PDB file of C-alpha atoms in Angstrom:
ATOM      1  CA  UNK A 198     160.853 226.848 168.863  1.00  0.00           C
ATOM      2  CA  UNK A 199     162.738 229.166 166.762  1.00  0.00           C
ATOM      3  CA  UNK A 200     161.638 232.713 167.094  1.00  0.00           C
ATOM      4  CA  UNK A 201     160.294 234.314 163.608  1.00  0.00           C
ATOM      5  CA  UNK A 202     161.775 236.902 162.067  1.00  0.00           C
ATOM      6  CA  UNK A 203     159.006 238.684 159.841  1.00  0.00           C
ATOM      7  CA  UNK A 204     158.613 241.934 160.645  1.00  0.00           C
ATOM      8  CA  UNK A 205     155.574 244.117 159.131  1.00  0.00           C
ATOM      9  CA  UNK A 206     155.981 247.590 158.546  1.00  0.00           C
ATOM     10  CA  UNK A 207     153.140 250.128 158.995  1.00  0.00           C
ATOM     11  CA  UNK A 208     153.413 253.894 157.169  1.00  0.00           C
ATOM     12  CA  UNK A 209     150.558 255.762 158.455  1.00  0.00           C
ATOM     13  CA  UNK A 210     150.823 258.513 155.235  1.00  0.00           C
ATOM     14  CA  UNK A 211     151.052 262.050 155.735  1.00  0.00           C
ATOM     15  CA  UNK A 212     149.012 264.548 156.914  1.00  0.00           C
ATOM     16  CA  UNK A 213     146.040 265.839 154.481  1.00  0.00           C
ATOM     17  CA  UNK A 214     143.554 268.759 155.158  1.00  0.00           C
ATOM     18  CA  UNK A 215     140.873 266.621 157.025  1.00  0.00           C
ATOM     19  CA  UNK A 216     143.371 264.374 158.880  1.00  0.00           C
ATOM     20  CA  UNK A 217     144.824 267.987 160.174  1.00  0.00           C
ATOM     21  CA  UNK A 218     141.109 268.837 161.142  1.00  0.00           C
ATOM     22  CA  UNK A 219     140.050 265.714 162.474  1.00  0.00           C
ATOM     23  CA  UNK A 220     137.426 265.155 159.999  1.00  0.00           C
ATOM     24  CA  UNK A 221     136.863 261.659 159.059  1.00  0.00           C
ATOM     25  CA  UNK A 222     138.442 260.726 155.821  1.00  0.00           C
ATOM     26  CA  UNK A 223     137.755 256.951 154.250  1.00  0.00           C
ATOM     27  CA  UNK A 224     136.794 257.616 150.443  1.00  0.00           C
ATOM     28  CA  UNK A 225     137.213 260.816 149.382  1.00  0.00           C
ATOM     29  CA  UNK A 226     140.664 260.968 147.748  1.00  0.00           C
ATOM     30  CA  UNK A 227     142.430 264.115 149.138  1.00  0.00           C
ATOM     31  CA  UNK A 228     146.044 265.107 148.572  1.00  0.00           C
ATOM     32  CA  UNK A 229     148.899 265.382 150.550  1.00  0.00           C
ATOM     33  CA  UNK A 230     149.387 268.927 152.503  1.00  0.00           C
ATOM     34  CA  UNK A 231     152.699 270.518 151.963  1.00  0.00           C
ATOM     35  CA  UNK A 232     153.441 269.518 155.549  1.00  0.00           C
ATOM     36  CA  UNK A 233     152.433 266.016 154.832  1.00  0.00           C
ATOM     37  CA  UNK A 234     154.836 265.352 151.989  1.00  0.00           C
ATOM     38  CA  UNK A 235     157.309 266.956 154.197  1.00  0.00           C
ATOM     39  CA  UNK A 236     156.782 263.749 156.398  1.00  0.00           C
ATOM     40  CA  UNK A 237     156.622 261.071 153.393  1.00  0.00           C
ATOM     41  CA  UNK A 238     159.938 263.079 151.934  1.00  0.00           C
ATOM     42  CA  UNK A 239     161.503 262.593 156.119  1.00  0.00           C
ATOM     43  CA  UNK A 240     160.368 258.804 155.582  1.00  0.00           C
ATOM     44  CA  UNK A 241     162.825 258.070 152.971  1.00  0.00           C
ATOM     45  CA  UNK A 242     165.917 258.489 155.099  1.00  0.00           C
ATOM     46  CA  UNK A 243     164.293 256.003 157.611  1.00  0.00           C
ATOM     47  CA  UNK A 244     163.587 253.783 155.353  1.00  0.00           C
ATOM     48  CA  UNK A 245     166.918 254.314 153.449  1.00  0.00           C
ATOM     49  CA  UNK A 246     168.766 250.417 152.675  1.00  0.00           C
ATOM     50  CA  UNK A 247     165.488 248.711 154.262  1.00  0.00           C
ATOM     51  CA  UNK A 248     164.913 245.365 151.790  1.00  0.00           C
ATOM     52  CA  UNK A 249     160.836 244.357 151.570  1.00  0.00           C
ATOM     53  CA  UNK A 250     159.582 241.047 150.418  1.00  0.00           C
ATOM     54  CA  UNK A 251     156.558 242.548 149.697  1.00  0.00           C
ATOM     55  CA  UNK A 252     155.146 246.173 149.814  1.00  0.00           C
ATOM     56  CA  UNK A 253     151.092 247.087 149.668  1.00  0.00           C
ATOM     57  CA  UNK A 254     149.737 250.155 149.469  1.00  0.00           C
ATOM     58  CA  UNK A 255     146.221 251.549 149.305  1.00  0.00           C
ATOM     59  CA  UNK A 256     145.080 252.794 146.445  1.00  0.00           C
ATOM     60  CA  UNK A 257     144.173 256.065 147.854  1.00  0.00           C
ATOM     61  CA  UNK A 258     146.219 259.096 146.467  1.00  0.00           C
ATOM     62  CA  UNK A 259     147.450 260.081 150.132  1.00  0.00           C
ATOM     63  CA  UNK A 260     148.742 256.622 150.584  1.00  0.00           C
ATOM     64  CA  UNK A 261     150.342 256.035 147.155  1.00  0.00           C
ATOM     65  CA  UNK A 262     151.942 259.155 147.386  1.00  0.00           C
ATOM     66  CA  UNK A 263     153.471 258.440 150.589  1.00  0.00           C
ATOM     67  CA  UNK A 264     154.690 255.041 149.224  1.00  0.00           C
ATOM     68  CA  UNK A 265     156.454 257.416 146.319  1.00  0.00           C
ATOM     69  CA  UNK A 266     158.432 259.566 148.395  1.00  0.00           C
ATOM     70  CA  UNK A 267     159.400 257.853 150.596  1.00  0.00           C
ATOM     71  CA  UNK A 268     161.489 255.668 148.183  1.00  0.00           C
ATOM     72  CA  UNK A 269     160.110 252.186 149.002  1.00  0.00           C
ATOM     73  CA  UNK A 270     157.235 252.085 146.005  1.00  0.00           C
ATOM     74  CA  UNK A 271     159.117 249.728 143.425  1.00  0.00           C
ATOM     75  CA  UNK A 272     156.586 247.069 142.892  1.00  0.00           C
ATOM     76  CA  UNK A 273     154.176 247.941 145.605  1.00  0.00           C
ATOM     77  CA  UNK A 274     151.075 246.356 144.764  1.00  0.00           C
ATOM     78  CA  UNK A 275     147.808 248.394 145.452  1.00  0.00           C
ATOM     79  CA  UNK A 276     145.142 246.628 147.597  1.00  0.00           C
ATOM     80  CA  UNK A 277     141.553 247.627 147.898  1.00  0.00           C
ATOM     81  CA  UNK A 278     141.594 245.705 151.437  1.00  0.00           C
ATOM     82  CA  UNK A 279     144.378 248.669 152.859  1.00  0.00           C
ATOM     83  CA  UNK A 280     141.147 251.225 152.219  1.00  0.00           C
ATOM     84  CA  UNK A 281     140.421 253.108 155.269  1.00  0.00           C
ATOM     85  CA  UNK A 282     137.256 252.334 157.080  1.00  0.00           C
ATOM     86  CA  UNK A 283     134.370 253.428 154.869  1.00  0.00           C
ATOM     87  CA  UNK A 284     132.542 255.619 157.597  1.00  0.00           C
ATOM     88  CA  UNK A 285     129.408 256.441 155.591  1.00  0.00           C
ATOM     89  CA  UNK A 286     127.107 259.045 156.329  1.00  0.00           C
ATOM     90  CA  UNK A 287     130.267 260.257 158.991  1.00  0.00           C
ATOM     91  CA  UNK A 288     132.602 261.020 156.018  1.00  0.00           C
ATOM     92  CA  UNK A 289     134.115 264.261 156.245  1.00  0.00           C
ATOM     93  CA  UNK A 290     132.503 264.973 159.894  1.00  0.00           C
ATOM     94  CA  UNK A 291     134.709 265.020 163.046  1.00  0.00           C
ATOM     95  CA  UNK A 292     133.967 263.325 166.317  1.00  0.00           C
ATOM     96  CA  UNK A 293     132.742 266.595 167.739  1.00  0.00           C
ATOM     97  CA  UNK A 294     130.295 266.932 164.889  1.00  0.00           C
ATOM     98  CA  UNK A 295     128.954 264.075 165.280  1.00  0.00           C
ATOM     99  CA  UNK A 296     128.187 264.502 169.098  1.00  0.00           C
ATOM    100  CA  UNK A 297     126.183 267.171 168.474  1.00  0.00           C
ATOM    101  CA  UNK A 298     123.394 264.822 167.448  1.00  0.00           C
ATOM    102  CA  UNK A 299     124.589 261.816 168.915  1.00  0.00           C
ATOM    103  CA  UNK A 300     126.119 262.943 172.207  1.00  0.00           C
ATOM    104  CA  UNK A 301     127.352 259.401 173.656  1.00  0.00           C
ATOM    105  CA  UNK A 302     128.361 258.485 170.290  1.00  0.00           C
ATOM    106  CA  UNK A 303     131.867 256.606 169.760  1.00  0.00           C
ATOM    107  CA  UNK A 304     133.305 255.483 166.611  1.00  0.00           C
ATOM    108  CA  UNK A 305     134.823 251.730 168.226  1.00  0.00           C
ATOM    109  CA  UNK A 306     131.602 250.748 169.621  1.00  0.00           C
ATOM    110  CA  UNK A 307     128.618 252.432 167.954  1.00  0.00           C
ATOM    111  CA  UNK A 308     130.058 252.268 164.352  1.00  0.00           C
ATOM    112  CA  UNK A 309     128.627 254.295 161.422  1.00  0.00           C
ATOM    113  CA  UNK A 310     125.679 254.931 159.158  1.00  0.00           C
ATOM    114  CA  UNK A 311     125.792 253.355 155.815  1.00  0.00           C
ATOM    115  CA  UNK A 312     129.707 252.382 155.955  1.00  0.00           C
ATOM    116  CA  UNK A 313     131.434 249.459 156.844  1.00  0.00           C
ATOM    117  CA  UNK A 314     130.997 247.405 160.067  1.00  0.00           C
ATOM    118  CA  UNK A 315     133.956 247.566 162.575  1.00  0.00           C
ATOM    119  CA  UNK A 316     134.138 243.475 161.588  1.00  0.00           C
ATOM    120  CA  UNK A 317     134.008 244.307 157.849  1.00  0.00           C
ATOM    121  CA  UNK A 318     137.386 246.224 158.277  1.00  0.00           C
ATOM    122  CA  UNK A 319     138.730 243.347 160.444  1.00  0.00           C
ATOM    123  CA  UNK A 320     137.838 240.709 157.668  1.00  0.00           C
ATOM    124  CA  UNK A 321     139.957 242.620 154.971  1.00  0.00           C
ATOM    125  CA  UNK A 322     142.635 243.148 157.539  1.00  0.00           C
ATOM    126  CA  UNK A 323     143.208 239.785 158.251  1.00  0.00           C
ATOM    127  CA  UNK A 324     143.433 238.830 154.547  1.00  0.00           C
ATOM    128  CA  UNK A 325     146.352 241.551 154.335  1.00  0.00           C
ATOM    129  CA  UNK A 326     147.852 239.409 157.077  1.00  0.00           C
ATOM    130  CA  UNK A 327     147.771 236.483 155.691  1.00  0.00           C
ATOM    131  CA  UNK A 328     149.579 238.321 152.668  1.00  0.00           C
ATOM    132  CA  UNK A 329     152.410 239.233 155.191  1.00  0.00           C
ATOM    133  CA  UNK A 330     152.667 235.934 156.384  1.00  0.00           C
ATOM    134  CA  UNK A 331     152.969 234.058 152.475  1.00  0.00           C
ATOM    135  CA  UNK A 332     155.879 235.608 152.043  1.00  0.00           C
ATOM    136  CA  UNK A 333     159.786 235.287 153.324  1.00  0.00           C
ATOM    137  CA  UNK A 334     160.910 238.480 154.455  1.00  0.00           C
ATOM    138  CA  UNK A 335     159.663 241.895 155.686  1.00  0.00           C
ATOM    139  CA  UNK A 336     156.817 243.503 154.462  1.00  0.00           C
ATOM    140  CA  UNK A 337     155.641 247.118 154.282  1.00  0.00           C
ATOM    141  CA  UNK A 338     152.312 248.614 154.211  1.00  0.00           C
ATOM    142  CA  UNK A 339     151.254 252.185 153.365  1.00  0.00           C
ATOM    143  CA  UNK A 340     147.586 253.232 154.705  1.00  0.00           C
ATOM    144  CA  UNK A 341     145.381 254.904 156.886  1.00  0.00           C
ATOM    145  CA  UNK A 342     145.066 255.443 160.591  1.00  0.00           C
ATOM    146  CA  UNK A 343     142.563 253.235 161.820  1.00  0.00           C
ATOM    147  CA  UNK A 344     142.454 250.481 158.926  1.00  0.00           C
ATOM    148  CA  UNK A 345     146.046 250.030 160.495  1.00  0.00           C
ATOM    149  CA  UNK A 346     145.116 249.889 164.349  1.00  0.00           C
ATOM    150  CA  UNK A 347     142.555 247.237 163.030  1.00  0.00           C
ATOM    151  CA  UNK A 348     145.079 245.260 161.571  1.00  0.00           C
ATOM    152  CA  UNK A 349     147.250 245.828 164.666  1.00  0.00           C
ATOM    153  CA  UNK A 350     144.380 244.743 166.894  1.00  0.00           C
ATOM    154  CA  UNK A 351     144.300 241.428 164.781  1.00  0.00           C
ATOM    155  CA  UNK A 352     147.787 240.467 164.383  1.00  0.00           C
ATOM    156  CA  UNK A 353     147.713 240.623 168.442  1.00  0.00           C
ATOM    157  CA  UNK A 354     144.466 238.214 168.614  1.00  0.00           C
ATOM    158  CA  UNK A 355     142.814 241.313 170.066  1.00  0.00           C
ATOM    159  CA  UNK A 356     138.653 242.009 168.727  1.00  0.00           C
ATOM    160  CA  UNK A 357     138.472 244.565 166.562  1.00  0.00           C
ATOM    161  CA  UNK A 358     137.331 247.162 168.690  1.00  0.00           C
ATOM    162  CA  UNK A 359     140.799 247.136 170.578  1.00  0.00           C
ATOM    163  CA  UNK A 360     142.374 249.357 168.106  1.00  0.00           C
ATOM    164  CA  UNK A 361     140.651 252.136 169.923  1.00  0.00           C
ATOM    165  CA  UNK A 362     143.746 251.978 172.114  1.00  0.00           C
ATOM    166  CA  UNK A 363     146.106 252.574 169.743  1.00  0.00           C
ATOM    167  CA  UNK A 364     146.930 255.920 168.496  1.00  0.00           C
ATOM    168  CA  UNK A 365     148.646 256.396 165.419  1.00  0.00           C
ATOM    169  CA  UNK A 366     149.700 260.275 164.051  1.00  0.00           C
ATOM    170  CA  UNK A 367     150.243 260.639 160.770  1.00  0.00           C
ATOM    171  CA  UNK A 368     153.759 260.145 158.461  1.00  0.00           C
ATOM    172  CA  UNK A 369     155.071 257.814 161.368  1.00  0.00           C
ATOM    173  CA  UNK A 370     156.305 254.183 161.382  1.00  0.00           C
ATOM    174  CA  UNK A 371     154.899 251.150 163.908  1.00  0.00           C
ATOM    175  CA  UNK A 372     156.463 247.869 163.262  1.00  0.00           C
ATOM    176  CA  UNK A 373     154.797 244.084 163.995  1.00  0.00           C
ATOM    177  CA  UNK A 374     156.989 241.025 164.570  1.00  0.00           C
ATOM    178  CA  UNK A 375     157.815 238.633 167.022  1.00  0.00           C
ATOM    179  CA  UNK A 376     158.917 238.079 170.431  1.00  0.00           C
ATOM    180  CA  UNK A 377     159.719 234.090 170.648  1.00  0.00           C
ATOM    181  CA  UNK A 378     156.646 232.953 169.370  1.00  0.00           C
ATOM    182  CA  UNK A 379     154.328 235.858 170.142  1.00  0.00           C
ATOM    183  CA  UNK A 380     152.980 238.381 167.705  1.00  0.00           C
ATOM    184  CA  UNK A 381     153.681 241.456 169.453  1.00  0.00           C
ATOM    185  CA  UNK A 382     154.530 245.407 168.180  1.00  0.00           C
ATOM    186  CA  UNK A 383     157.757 245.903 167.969  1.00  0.00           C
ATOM    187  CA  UNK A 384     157.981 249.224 167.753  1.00  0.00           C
ATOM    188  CA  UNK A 385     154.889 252.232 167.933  1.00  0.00           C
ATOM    189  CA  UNK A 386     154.000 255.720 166.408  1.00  0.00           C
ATOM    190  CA  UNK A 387     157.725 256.500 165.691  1.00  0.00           C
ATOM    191  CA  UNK A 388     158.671 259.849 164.351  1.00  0.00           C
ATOM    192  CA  UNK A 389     162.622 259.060 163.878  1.00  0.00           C
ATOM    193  CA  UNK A 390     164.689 256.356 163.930  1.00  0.00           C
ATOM    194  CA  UNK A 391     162.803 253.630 166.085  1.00  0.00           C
ATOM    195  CA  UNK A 392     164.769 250.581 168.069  1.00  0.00           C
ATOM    196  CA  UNK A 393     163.000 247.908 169.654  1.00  0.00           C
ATOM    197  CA  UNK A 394     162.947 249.004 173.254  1.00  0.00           C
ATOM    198  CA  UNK A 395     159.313 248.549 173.594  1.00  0.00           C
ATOM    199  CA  UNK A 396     158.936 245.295 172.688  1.00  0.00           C
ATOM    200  CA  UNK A 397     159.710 243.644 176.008  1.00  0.00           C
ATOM    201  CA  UNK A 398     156.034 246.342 177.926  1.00  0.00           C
ATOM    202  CA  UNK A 399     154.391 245.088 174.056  1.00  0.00           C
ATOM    203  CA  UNK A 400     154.666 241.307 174.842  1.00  0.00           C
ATOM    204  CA  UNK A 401     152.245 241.601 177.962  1.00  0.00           C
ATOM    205  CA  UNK A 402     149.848 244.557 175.871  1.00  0.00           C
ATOM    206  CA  UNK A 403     146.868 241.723 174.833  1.00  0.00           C
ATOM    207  CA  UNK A 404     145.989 241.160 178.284  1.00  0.00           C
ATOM    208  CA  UNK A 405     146.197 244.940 180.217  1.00  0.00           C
ATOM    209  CA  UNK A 406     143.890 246.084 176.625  1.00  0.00           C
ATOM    210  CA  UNK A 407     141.844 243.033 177.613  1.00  0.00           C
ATOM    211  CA  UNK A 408     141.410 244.428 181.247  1.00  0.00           C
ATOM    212  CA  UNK A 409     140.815 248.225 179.789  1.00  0.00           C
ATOM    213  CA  UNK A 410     138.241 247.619 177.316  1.00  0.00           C
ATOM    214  CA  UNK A 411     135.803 246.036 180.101  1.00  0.00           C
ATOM    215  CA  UNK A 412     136.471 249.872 181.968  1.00  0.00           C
ATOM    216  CA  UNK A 413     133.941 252.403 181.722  1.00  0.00           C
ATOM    217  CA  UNK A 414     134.563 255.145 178.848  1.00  0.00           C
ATOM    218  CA  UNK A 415     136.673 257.604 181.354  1.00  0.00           C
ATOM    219  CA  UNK A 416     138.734 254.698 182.853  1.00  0.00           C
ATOM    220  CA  UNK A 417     138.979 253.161 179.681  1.00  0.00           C
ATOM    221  CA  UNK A 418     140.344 256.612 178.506  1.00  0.00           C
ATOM    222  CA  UNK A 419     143.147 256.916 181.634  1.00  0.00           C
ATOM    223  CA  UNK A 420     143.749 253.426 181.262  1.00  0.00           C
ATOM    224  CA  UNK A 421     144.957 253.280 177.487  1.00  0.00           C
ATOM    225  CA  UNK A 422     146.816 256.995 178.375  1.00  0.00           C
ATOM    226  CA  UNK A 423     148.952 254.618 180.397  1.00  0.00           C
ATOM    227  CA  UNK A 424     149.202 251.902 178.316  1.00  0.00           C
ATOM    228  CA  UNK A 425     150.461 254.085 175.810  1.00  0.00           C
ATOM    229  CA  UNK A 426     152.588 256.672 177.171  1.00  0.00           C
ATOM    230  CA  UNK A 427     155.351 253.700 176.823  1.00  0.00           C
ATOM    231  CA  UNK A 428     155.657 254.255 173.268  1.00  0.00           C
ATOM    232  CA  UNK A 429     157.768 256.957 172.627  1.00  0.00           C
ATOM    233  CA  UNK A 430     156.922 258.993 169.579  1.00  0.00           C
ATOM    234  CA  UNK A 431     160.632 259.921 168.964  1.00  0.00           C
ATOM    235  CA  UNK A 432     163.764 257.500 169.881  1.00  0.00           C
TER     236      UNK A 432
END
């Protein structure tokens, strides 16, 4: 079988005031901080000669304008289903706000009040894959930090829930493809420059997340420490 080429490109955008604080942001439409343009302006020479079939973009103003500067925007199309997670009643609130009245609480397996189910997210997702997949060529999506572990989670054939494992900082690069006939990441988190040196640790990631998300909470947490210390930031 002839390995596929495809390759999906994920721009987490840059860093705004609550995604600094750790506050929760889904709808509310905040700006890029000065620092944050910073990183969609340092995107552009990474992304500098880089041809996309098709580019999608959320239509949230920290997305958008991390599609703008970093030089990729001509004829990205805005899609509602690249929205970040709409965390209800949590919006604006970090985790450590919330545990003060829901001490055990955690976002991957308890959810939110009056948002979006972890599965509602994954639905959308998957119709943004399918998107990728229609097309010949790469692709390029600018969004949010865990609408894009989601979708990460589901190109893998991983549940939903498995994007818990995936951290993603903000203004960096991950990239999807294929490694013979597996969908695997290519490439994770990158900061600079990224090759595809992880891609042969990716190719066996469905199966040690498998094993980690049936650990208790603290093993869970050493477990996906290890899992991801692989992934260099910078390269």
């Amino acid at each position: 079988m002839t390995e596929p080429k495809k390759e999906i490109w994920l721009m987490r955008h840059g860093e705004t005031e609550w995604s600094l604080s750790g506050a929760h942001t889904s709808r509310t439409d905040l700006p890029l901080l000065p620092s944050g343009i910073k990183q969609a302006q340092e995107l552009a020479a990474k992304l500098k000669n880089r041809k996309f079939a098709l580019v999608l973009v959320s239509p949230m103003q920290r997305a958008r304008e991390t599609c703008r500067l970093s030089g990729v925007c001509d004829g990205a199309q805005v899609t509602d289903d690249l929205k970040e997670w709409d965390y209800g009643l949590y919006e604006g609130r970090s985790t450590a706000e919330i545990r003060k009245e829901r001490p055990d609480w955690e976002l991957w397996r308890d959810g939110v009040m009056q948002g979006e189910s972890l599965d509602q997210v994954a639905a959308r997702v998957q119709r943004v894959i399918q998107r990728c997949l229609a097309v010949e060529g790469d692709v390029a999506l600018f969004a949010h930090g865990h609408v894009l572990r989601i979708l990460t989670a589901g190109w893998l054939g991983l549940p939903p829930n498995h994007g818990q494992f995936l951290a993603l900082n903000t203004g960096t690069i991950s990239v999807l493809g294929f490694e013979h006939e597996y969908r695997v990441i290519r490439r994770w988190n990158c900061t600079s420059p990224c090759t595809p040196s992880t891609a042969a640790i990716v190719a066996v990631l469905p199966q040690s997340l498998q094993h980690a998300a049936s650990l208790p909470l603290q093993q869970r947490r050493r477990s996906s420490a290890t899992l991801l210390r692989f992934y260099p930031s910078k390269m």
